[in-house]
Coordinates of C-alpha atoms and ligand atoms in Angstrom, one line a residue:
M1 CA 66.3 -8.1 4.7
T2 CA 67.3 -4.0 5.0
F3 CA 64.3 -2.4 3.6
R4 CA 65.2 1.5 2.3
R5 CA 61.3 2.8 1.7
I6 CA 58.2 2.0 1.6
G7 CA 54.4 2.7 0.2
V8 CA 50.8 3.0 1.3
L9 CA 48.4 3.4 -0.6
T10 CA 44.5 3.1 -0.2
S11 CA 42.5 1.4 -3.7
G12 CA 38.8 0.8 -4.6
G13 CA 36.3 2.1 -3.2
D14 CA 37.3 5.0 -0.5
S15 CA 36.3 4.9 3.8
P16 CA 36.3 6.7 6.6
G17 CA 39.5 5.8 8.4
M18 CA 41.9 4.7 5.7
N19 CA 43.3 8.8 6.8
A20 CA 44.1 7.3 10.7
A21 CA 46.0 4.3 8.9
V22 CA 48.2 5.9 6.8
R23 CA 49.3 8.3 9.2
A24 CA 50.0 5.3 11.3
V25 CA 51.8 3.1 8.0
V26 CA 53.6 6.6 8.0
R27 CA 55.3 7.3 11.7
A28 CA 55.3 3.6 12.4
G29 CA 57.5 3.5 9.7
L30 CA 59.8 6.4 10.3
S31 CA 59.9 5.3 13.5
H32 CA 61.7 3.0 12.8
G33 CA 63.4 4.7 10.9
I34 CA 62.3 3.9 6.9
E35 CA 60.3 6.6 4.8
V36 CA 57.6 6.0 2.7
Y37 CA 55.9 6.7 0.1
G38 CA 52.2 7.4 -0.3
I39 CA 51.3 6.3 -4.0
L40 CA 49.1 8.2 -5.1
E41 CA 45.7 7.1 -6.2
G42 CA 45.3 3.3 -5.8
Y43 CA 47.8 1.2 -8.5
K44 CA 47.3 4.3 -10.5
G45 CA 50.3 5.4 -9.3
L46 CA 52.2 2.8 -8.7
V47 CA 52.0 2.6 -12.7
E48 CA 52.3 5.6 -13.7
N49 CA 55.1 6.8 -11.1
N50 CA 52.7 9.2 -9.4
L51 CA 53.8 8.9 -5.3
Q52 CA 54.8 11.4 -2.4
L53 CA 57.2 11.0 -0.1
F54 CA 57.1 11.3 3.9
S55 CA 60.2 12.0 4.7
K56 CA 58.7 13.6 8.4
P57 CA 55.7 12.5 11.0
S58 CA 54.2 16.1 10.3
D59 CA 54.4 15.5 6.7
V60 CA 50.9 13.1 7.9
S61 CA 49.8 15.6 10.6
N62 CA 45.7 17.2 10.2
I63 CA 44.7 13.9 8.4
I64 CA 43.3 11.6 11.1
E65 CA 40.5 13.3 11.7
R66 CA 39.2 13.8 8.0
S67 CA 37.9 11.2 5.9
G68 CA 38.2 9.9 2.6
T69 CA 41.2 9.2 1.4
A70 CA 44.2 12.1 1.0
I71 CA 46.1 9.9 -1.3
Y72 CA 44.1 9.1 -2.4
T73 CA 41.9 6.7 -4.7
D74 CA 40.8 4.7 -8.1
R75 CA 40.6 1.8 -10.0
C76 CA 43.6 1.0 -12.3
P77 CA 41.9 -1.8 -14.5
E78 CA 45.9 -0.5 -16.8
F79 CA 47.2 -3.1 -13.3
E80 CA 45.3 -5.7 -13.7
T81 CA 47.3 -6.1 -17.6
Y82 CA 50.8 -7.6 -17.8
E83 CA 52.7 -3.9 -19.0
G84 CA 50.7 -2.6 -15.9
I85 CA 52.0 -4.8 -13.6
A86 CA 56.1 -4.4 -15.3
S87 CA 55.3 -0.9 -14.8
A88 CA 54.4 -0.7 -11.2
I89 CA 57.9 -2.9 -10.3
E90 CA 59.3 -0.5 -12.3
T91 CA 58.5 1.9 -9.9
C92 CA 59.4 -0.1 -7.2
R93 CA 62.9 -0.4 -8.1
K94 CA 63.7 3.1 -8.9
N95 CA 62.5 4.1 -5.6
N96 CA 63.5 2.2 -3.5
I97 CA 60.4 1.0 -2.9
D98 CA 60.9 -2.6 -0.4
G99 CA 57.3 -3.2 0.6
V100 CA 54.2 -2.0 0.0
V101 CA 51.2 -1.7 2.7
A102 CA 48.1 -1.9 0.7
I103 CA 44.3 -0.8 2.0
G104 CA 41.5 -1.9 0.7
G105 CA 38.7 -4.8 -0.1
D106 CA 38.9 -7.8 -2.0
G107 CA 39.9 -5.6 -5.3
T108 CA 43.1 -4.4 -3.7
F109 CA 44.2 -7.9 -2.1
R110 CA 44.4 -9.5 -5.2
G111 CA 46.6 -7.2 -7.0
A112 CA 48.3 -6.9 -3.7
T113 CA 49.0 -10.6 -4.2
D114 CA 49.9 -9.8 -7.6
L115 CA 53.1 -7.4 -6.5
A116 CA 53.8 -10.2 -3.8
A117 CA 54.6 -12.6 -6.7
H118 CA 56.8 -10.1 -8.6
G119 CA 59.0 -9.8 -5.6
I120 CA 57.5 -7.3 -3.7
P121 CA 56.5 -8.0 -0.1
T122 CA 53.0 -6.8 0.5
V123 CA 50.8 -6.2 3.5
G124 CA 46.7 -6.0 3.6
I125 CA 44.4 -4.2 5.7
P126 CA 40.7 -4.4 5.3
G127 CA 39.4 -0.8 4.6
T128 CA 36.3 -0.5 3.4
I129 CA 32.2 0.3 4.4
D130 CA 30.9 -3.0 3.9
N131 CA 32.9 -5.5 5.8
D132 CA 32.6 -8.1 3.0
I133 CA 35.9 -9.2 4.0
T134 CA 34.9 -12.8 5.4
A135 CA 38.9 -13.8 6.9
T136 CA 37.6 -9.8 9.3
D137 CA 34.5 -9.2 11.5
Y138 CA 36.2 -6.0 11.3
T139 CA 37.1 -3.8 8.2
I140 CA 37.7 0.8 8.3
G141 CA 35.0 2.6 7.6
L142 CA 32.1 0.5 9.2
D143 CA 31.5 1.6 12.3
T144 CA 31.5 5.4 10.7
A145 CA 28.2 4.5 7.6
M146 CA 26.8 3.2 10.2
N147 CA 26.3 5.3 12.6
T148 CA 26.1 8.2 9.3
V149 CA 23.3 6.2 9.3
L150 CA 21.0 6.8 12.0
T151 CA 22.2 10.1 12.0
F152 CA 19.5 9.5 8.7
T153 CA 17.2 7.1 10.3
D154 CA 17.0 8.8 13.2
S155 CA 15.9 12.0 11.9
L156 CA 14.2 10.3 9.2
R157 CA 11.6 8.8 12.5
A158 CA 11.3 12.7 14.4
T159 CA 9.1 13.6 10.8
C160 CA 8.3 9.9 9.8
E161 CA 6.1 10.1 13.6
S162 CA 5.4 13.9 13.1
H163 CA 2.8 12.7 9.9
A164 CA 2.8 8.7 10.8
R165 CA 4.7 8.2 7.5
C166 CA 7.0 4.9 6.3
S167 CA 10.6 5.2 5.6
V168 CA 11.9 2.4 3.3
V169 CA 16.1 3.1 3.8
E170 CA 18.3 1.3 1.0
V171 CA 21.6 1.8 2.9
M172 CA 24.9 0.8 1.3
G173 CA 27.2 -2.4 1.5
R174 CA 27.6 -3.9 -2.4
H175 CA 26.7 -7.6 -2.3
A176 CA 26.9 -8.0 2.1
G177 CA 24.4 -6.8 4.3
H178 CA 26.9 -5.9 7.3
I179 CA 25.3 -2.6 7.1
A180 CA 22.2 -3.2 6.8
L181 CA 21.5 -5.4 9.9
R182 CA 23.3 -3.7 12.3
T183 CA 21.4 -0.5 11.4
A184 CA 18.2 -1.9 11.5
V185 CA 18.4 -2.7 15.0
A186 CA 20.2 0.3 15.7
S187 CA 17.2 2.5 14.4
G188 CA 14.7 0.2 15.8
A189 CA 13.6 -0.9 12.1
V190 CA 10.4 -2.9 12.1
A191 CA 12.2 -5.1 9.1
V192 CA 15.2 -5.7 7.0
A193 CA 16.0 -7.0 3.8
V194 CA 19.4 -8.7 3.2
A195 CA 20.0 -10.7 -0.2
E196 CA 22.1 -13.5 2.4
F197 CA 18.5 -14.2 4.1
D198 CA 14.9 -15.0 2.9
F199 CA 12.5 -11.3 2.6
D200 CA 8.7 -12.4 4.3
E201 CA 7.7 -9.1 2.7
D202 CA 3.5 -10.6 3.7
A203 CA 4.4 -11.2 7.3
V204 CA 6.3 -7.7 7.4
I205 CA 3.2 -5.8 6.4
K206 CA 0.9 -7.5 8.5
S207 CA 3.3 -6.8 10.9
I208 CA 3.1 -2.9 10.0
I209 CA -1.3 -3.4 9.6
E210 CA -1.2 -4.5 13.1
K211 CA 1.0 -1.7 14.7
R212 CA -0.5 1.0 13.0
N213 CA -3.6 -0.2 14.3
G214 CA -2.0 -0.4 17.9
G215 CA -1.4 2.7 17.8
K216 CA 2.3 3.2 16.3
R217 CA 2.7 6.2 14.0
S218 CA 6.3 6.1 12.7
F219 CA 7.7 2.9 10.6
L220 CA 11.9 2.1 9.6
V221 CA 12.4 -0.7 6.9
I222 CA 16.6 -1.2 6.4
V223 CA 16.7 -2.7 2.7
S224 CA 20.4 -3.7 1.6
E225 CA 21.6 -2.3 -1.7
G226 CA 22.6 -6.4 -2.4
I227 CA 19.2 -7.0 -3.8
P228 CA 19.2 -4.0 -6.5
G229 CA 15.6 -1.3 -6.6
Y230 CA 14.0 -3.5 -4.1
A231 CA 13.8 -1.2 -2.0
E232 CA 12.5 1.9 -4.3
K233 CA 9.0 -1.4 -4.6
L234 CA 9.6 -2.4 -0.9
A235 CA 8.1 0.9 -0.1
K236 CA 5.5 1.1 -3.3
T237 CA 4.1 -2.3 -2.0
I238 CA 3.5 -1.0 1.8
E239 CA 2.1 2.6 0.6
E240 CA 0.1 0.2 -1.7
K241 CA -0.7 -2.9 1.6
T242 CA -1.3 -1.1 4.3
G243 CA -2.4 2.8 3.4
I244 CA 0.6 4.4 5.4
V245 CA 2.4 7.2 3.1
T246 CA 6.0 5.4 2.1
R247 CA 9.3 7.8 1.5
F248 CA 11.6 5.0 -0.7
C249 CA 15.0 7.3 0.6
C250 CA 19.1 6.7 -0.3
P251 CA 20.7 8.0 2.0
A252 CA 23.9 6.8 -1.0
H253 CA 27.1 8.1 -1.0
V254 CA 27.4 10.3 2.2
Q255 CA 27.3 7.0 3.7
R256 CA 31.7 7.4 2.9
G257 CA 32.4 10.9 4.1
G258 CA 31.5 11.3 7.6
V259 CA 34.0 12.0 9.8
P260 CA 36.0 8.4 10.9
T261 CA 34.3 7.4 14.7
L262 CA 36.4 6.3 17.4
T263 CA 36.7 2.6 16.7
D264 CA 37.7 2.8 12.8
R265 CA 40.7 5.2 13.8
L266 CA 41.4 3.5 16.7
V267 CA 41.5 -0.5 14.2
A268 CA 43.8 1.7 11.8
S269 CA 45.9 3.2 13.7
E270 CA 47.1 -0.8 15.2
M271 CA 46.3 -2.0 11.5
G272 CA 49.4 0.8 9.9
E273 CA 51.1 0.1 12.5
Y274 CA 51.0 -4.1 12.9
A275 CA 51.1 -4.0 8.8
V276 CA 55.0 -2.0 9.6
R277 CA 56.1 -4.3 11.9
L278 CA 55.1 -7.3 9.4
L279 CA 56.4 -6.0 6.9
L280 CA 59.9 -5.8 8.4
E281 CA 59.3 -8.8 9.5
G282 CA 59.8 -10.2 6.5
K283 CA 55.7 -11.5 5.9
S284 CA 54.4 -11.1 2.6
D285 CA 51.1 -11.5 1.1
I286 CA 49.2 -11.7 4.5
V287 CA 46.2 -9.8 5.7
I288 CA 45.6 -7.8 8.3
C289 CA 42.7 -8.8 10.3
K290 CA 40.6 -8.2 13.6
N291 CA 38.6 -11.6 15.0
N292 CA 37.7 -11.7 18.3
D293 CA 38.9 -7.9 19.2
R294 CA 42.4 -9.1 18.4
L295 CA 44.9 -8.7 15.1
C296 CA 46.0 -11.4 13.1
T297 CA 47.0 -12.4 9.5
V298 CA 46.1 -14.4 6.7
D299 CA 47.3 -15.1 3.5
I300 CA 45.8 -13.1 1.0
A301 CA 45.3 -16.0 -1.4
L302 CA 42.7 -18.1 1.7
A303 CA 41.1 -14.9 2.6
L304 CA 39.5 -14.2 -1.6
K305 CA 39.5 -18.1 -1.7
A306 CA 37.5 -18.5 1.6
D307 CA 35.1 -14.8 0.0
R308 CA 34.7 -16.7 -3.1
R309 CA 33.3 -19.4 -1.1
L310 CA 31.1 -16.5 1.3
K311 CA 29.8 -15.3 -1.6
G312 CA 28.6 -18.9 -4.1
K313 CA 31.8 -17.6 -6.1
M314 CA 33.6 -21.0 -5.7
A315 CA 31.3 -24.3 -6.9
D316 CA 31.6 -27.3 -4.9
D317 CA 34.5 -29.7 -6.6
E318 CA 36.4 -26.3 -7.4
F319 CA 36.6 -26.2 -3.0
D320 CA 36.0 -30.0 -2.9
A321 CA 40.3 -29.7 -5.1
L322 CA 41.5 -27.5 -2.2
P323 CA 43.6 -29.0 1.3
E324 CA 42.1 -30.4 3.9
K325 CA 43.5 -27.6 6.6
E326 CA 42.3 -24.9 3.7
K327 CA 38.7 -26.2 3.9
E328 CA 38.8 -26.4 6.8
Y329 CA 39.4 -23.0 7.3
I330 CA 37.0 -21.7 4.8
T331 CA 33.7 -23.9 6.3
V332 CA 34.4 -22.9 9.6
R333 CA 34.9 -19.2 8.7
C334 CA 31.8 -19.0 6.3
K335 CA 30.2 -20.6 9.6
E336 CA 31.0 -17.6 12.2
V337 CA 30.0 -14.7 9.4
M338 CA 26.8 -15.7 8.3
D339 CA 25.6 -17.5 12.3
K340 CA 26.5 -13.9 13.7
M341 CA 25.0 -11.9 10.4
R342 CA 21.4 -14.3 11.3
A343 CA 21.6 -13.4 14.9
M344 CA 21.2 -9.4 13.8
Y345 CA 18.7 -10.4 11.2
D346 CA 17.0 -12.8 14.1
L347 CA 17.8 -9.8 16.6
V348 CA 15.9 -7.4 14.3
Y349 CA 12.9 -9.4 13.6
A350 CA 12.8 -10.1 17.8
I351 CA 12.4 -6.7 18.5
K352 CA 10.5 -4.7 16.1
Ligands
ADP1 P1 38.4 -3.1 -3.5 O1 39.1 -3.2 -3.7 O2 37.4 -1.9 -2.7 O3 37.8 -4.4 -3.3 P2 38.1 -3.2 -6.9 O4 37.9 -4.1 -6.9 O5 37.9 -1.6 -7.9 O6 38.5 -2.5 -4.9 O7 40.0 -3.6 -7.2 C1 40.6 -2.3 -6.9 C2 41.8 -2.5 -7.8 O8 42.5 -2.9 -7.4 C3 40.9 -2.4 -9.0 O9 40.8 -1.3 -10.0 C4 42.3 -2.8 -9.5 O10 44.1 -2.0 -9.8 C5 43.4 -4.0 -8.4 N1 42.6 -5.4 -8.7 C6 41.6 -5.3 -9.2 N2 40.9 -7.0 -9.0 C7 42.8 -7.6 -9.5 C8 43.3 -8.6 -9.9 N3 42.0 -9.9 -9.9 N4 45.0 -8.4 -10.5 C9 45.4 -8.2 -9.4 N5 44.5 -5.7 -9.9 C10 43.8 -6.3 -9.4

């Protein structure tokens, strides 16, 4: 098919690097002679026909280095209704939008699948600091968020060392422990707690006491927000049981707003350009992944099934009823993801 215009949207939680992806989509589109609409505030912009036309490269100048998303994001429950999707399709038709690049997380990809089912080709780009898209090793924003956490933990370490204190830091990631595990290794934490694995609180406290008795002054513990409320509770327990002054700290949404790192700008640029090529090749209803350092694609429906299985939202009978090829993909992929997380978890305790 001949493309007249394509649209690009960012939806769900923002992540650093989304702007680099938008810029790449716009510039790659323009280089193929296609104008690109920025769809403002995610699916809401489609439902409400709120668009911004990018017709020349300079329309996306000076955003690659900016955090957040220049075309804004929102959550749009209306898009999940019959009327909402009808209105979105109408927006595409009347503005000659022949394909959409949707940047976001799993919710965003569900929306992209709905658009594809209604005849609008879609390609998804994983943009979330949480890295919780099972099909891909990497999601745009993870590296920046982790570096933001490190700036925070390095500062905490300095003051903890001066005062001989412990800090328990709650980091983002939604239900997934990717940020927690990697920042725990890189910040030199004595312990990490994530929802995916059992946490031996007594052993951690024992280890802190032993280290303190050996002369260690400062302690960092990283806890994933995937265990709601636990970080604060753990800080109290550590103080009670070790006598070390222990503070609960939470960088919260600061983690979403750091200046995008080289890695995030690079992956976002690669994925944005690739998304346009895929659309022009007639591909649809797929998400771009980066695995073993190479870009590849996975059908959105399969990627969402892998997600649900990993997150314990797909019961065994539903899984058993899937085609053999899908079962095999999901089993292998879930194991790869969990093995990598386990290795990181073990690394924290091996070098604590
Ligand atoms: P994320 O993409 O970060 O996971 P959300 O889960 O909040 O973020 O989803 C973002 C948006 O995607 C929602 O506000 C909605 O517009 C759309 N969306 C989410 N789930 C669905 C669904 N099941 N069907 C259609 N659209 C959806």
